[in-house]
PDB file of C-alpha atoms in Angstrom:
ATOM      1  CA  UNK A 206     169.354  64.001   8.862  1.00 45.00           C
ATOM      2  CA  UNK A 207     172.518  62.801  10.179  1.00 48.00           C
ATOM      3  CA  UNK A 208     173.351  62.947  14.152  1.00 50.00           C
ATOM      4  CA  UNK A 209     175.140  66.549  14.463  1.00 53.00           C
ATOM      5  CA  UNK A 210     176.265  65.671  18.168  1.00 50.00           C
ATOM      6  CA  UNK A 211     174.961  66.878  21.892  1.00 53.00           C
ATOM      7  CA  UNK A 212     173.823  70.200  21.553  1.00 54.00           C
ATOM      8  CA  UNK A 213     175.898  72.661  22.880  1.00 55.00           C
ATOM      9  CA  UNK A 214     173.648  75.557  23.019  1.00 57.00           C
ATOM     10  CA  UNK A 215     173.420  78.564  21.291  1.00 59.00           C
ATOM     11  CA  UNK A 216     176.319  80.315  19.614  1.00 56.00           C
ATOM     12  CA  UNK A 217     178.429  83.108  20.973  1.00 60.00           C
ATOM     13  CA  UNK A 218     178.570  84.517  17.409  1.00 61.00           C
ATOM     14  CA  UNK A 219     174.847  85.460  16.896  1.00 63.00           C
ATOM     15  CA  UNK A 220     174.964  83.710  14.208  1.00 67.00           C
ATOM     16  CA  UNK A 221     172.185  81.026  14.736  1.00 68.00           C
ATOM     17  CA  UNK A 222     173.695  77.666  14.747  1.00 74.00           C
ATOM     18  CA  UNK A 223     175.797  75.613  17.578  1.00 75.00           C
ATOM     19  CA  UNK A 224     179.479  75.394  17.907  1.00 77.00           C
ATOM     20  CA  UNK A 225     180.788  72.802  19.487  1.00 84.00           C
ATOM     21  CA  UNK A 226     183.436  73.085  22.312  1.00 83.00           C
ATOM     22  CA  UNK A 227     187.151  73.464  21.323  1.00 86.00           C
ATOM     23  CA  UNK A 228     188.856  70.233  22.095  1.00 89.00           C
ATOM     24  CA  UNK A 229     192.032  70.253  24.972  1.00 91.00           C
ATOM     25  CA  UNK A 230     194.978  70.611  23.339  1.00 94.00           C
ATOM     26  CA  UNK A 231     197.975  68.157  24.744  1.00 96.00           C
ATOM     27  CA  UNK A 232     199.691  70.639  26.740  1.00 97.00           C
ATOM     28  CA  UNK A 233     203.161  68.633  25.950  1.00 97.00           C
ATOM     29  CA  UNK A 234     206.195  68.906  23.227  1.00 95.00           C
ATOM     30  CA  UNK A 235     209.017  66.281  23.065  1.00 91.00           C
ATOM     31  CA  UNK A 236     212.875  67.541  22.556  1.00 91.00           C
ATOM     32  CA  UNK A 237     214.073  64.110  20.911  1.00 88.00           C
ATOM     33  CA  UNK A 238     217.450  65.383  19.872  1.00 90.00           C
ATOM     34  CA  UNK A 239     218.961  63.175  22.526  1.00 89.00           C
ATOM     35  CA  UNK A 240     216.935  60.084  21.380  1.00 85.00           C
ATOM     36  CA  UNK A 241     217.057  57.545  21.583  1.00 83.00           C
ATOM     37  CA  UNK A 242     218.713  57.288  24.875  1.00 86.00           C
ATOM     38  CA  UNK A 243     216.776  60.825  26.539  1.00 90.00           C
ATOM     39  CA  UNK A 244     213.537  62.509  25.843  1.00 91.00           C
ATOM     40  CA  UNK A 245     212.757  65.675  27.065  1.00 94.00           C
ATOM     41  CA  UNK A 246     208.930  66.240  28.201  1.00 95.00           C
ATOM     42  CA  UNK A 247     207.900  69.855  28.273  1.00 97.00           C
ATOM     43  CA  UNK A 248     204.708  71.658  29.341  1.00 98.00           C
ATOM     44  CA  UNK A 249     203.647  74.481  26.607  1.00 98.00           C
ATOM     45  CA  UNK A 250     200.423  74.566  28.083  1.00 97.00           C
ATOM     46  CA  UNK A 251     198.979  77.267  30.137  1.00 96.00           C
ATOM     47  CA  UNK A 252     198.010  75.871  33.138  1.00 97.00           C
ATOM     48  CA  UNK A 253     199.803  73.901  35.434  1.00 98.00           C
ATOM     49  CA  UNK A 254     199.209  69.719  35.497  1.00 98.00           C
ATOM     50  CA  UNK A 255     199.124  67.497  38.192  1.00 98.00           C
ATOM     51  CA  UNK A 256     199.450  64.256  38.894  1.00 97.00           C
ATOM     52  CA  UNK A 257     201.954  63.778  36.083  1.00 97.00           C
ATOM     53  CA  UNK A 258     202.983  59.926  35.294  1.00 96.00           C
ATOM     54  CA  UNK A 259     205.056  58.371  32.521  1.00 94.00           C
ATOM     55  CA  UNK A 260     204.724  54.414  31.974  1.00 93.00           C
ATOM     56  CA  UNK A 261     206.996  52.808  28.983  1.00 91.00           C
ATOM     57  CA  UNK A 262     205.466  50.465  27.377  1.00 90.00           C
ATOM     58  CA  UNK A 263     208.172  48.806  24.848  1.00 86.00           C
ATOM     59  CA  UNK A 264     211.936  47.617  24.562  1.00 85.00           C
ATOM     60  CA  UNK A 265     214.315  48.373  27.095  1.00 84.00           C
ATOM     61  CA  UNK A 266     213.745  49.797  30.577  1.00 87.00           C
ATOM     62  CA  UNK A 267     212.567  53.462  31.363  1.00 88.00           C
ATOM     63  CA  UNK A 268     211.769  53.654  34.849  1.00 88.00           C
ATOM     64  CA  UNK A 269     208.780  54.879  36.211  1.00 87.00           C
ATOM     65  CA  UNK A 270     208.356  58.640  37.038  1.00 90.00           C
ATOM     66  CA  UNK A 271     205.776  60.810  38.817  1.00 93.00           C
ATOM     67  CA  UNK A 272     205.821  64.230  39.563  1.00 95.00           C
ATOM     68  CA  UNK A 273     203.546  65.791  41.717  1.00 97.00           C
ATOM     69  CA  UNK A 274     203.557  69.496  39.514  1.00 98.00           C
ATOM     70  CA  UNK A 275     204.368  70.487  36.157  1.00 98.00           C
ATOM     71  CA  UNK A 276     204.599  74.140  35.798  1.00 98.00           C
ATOM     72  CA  UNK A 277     204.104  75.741  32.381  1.00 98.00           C
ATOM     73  CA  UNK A 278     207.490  76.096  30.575  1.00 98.00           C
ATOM     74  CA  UNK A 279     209.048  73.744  32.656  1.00 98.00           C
ATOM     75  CA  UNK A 280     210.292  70.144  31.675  1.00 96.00           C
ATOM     76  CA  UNK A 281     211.451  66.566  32.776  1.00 95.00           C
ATOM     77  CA  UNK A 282     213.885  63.802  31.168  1.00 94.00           C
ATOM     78  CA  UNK A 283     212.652  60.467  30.166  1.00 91.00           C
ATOM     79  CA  UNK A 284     215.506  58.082  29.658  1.00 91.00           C
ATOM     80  CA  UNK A 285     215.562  54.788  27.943  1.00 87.00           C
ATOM     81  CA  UNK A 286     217.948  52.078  28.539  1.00 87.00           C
ATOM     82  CA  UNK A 287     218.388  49.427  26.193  1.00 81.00           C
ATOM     83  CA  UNK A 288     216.276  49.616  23.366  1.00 75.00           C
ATOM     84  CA  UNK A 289     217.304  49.976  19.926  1.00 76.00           C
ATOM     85  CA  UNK A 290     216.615  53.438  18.247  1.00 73.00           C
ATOM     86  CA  UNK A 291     213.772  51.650  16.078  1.00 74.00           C
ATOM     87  CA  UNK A 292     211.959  50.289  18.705  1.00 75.00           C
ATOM     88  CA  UNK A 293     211.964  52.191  22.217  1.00 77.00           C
ATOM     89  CA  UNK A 294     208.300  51.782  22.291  1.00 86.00           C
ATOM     90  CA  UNK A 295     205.741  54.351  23.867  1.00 89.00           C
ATOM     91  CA  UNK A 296     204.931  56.278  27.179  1.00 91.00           C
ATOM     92  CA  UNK A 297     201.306  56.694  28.536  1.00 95.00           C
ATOM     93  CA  UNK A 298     201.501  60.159  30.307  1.00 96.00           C
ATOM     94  CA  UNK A 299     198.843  60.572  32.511  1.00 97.00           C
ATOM     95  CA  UNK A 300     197.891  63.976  33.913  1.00 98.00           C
ATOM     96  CA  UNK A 301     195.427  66.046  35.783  1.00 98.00           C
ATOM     97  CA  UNK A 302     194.306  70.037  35.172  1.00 97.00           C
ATOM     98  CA  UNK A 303     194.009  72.142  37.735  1.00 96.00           C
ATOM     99  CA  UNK A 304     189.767  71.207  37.903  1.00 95.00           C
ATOM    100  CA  UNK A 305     190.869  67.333  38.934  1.00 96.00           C
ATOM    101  CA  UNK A 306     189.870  66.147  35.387  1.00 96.00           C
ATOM    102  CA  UNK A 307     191.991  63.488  34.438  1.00 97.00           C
ATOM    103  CA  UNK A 308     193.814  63.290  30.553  1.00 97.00           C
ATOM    104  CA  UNK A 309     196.376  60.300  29.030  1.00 96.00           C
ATOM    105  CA  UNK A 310     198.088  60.406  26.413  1.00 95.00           C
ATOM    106  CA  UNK A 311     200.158  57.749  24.415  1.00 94.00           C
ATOM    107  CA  UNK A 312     203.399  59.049  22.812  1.00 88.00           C
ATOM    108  CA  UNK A 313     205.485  57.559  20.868  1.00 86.00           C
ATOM    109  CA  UNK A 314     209.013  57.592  21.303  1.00 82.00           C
ATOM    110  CA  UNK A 315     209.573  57.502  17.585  1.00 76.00           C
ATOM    111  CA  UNK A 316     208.355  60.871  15.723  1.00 59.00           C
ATOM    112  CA  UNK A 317     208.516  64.413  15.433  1.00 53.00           C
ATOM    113  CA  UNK A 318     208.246  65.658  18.274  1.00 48.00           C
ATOM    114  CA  UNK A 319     205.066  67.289  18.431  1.00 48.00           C
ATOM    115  CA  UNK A 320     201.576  66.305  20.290  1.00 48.00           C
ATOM    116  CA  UNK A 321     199.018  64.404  18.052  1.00 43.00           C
TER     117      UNK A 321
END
């Protein structure tokens, strides 16, 4: 029988068998319509995050940025100097929930937009 995971105990539905735990959703949308020259980061999560860092990794220069708190709904600009709209790279955002666990996420500056 093939490995079905760590068991996660019994299921909430009565139902006999073992669901796993929903995975965290990236609580983050990007507004590109200013690309490739601004990106617009914005929490549609439900919970604030902490901690919040952006690193570019890539052509051109995007400078550093932390924020201490990231309230849901609210947003921040990435800019990009430089770079040519091909190849602006990616940004590691690194994050914490409000329980100190800590989440990164690599996003590419070239897409649609939404979290993957």
């Amino acid at each position: 029988m093939p490995d079905q995971g760590p068991d996660v105990g019994p299921s909430p539905y009565g139902d006999g068998m073992h669901h796993p735990t929903p995975a965290y959703a990236v609580p983050f949308t990007i507004d590109r319509s200013l690309a490739p020259r601004r990106y617009d980061l914005v929490n549609i999560g439900d919970e604030p995050v902490d901690g919040l860092t952006l690193t570019h990794l890539g052509n051109g220069y995007c400078p550093p940025l932390a924020v201490r708190r990231l309230e849901p709904g609210r947003g921040l600009s990435i800019a990009v100097f430089g770079a040519d709209p091909a190849d602006t790279g990616v940004v590691v955002v690194r994050w914490r929930r409000p329980d100190r666990s800590e989440y990164l996420w690599r996003m590419s500056l070239v897409g649609d937009g939404r979290a993957a």
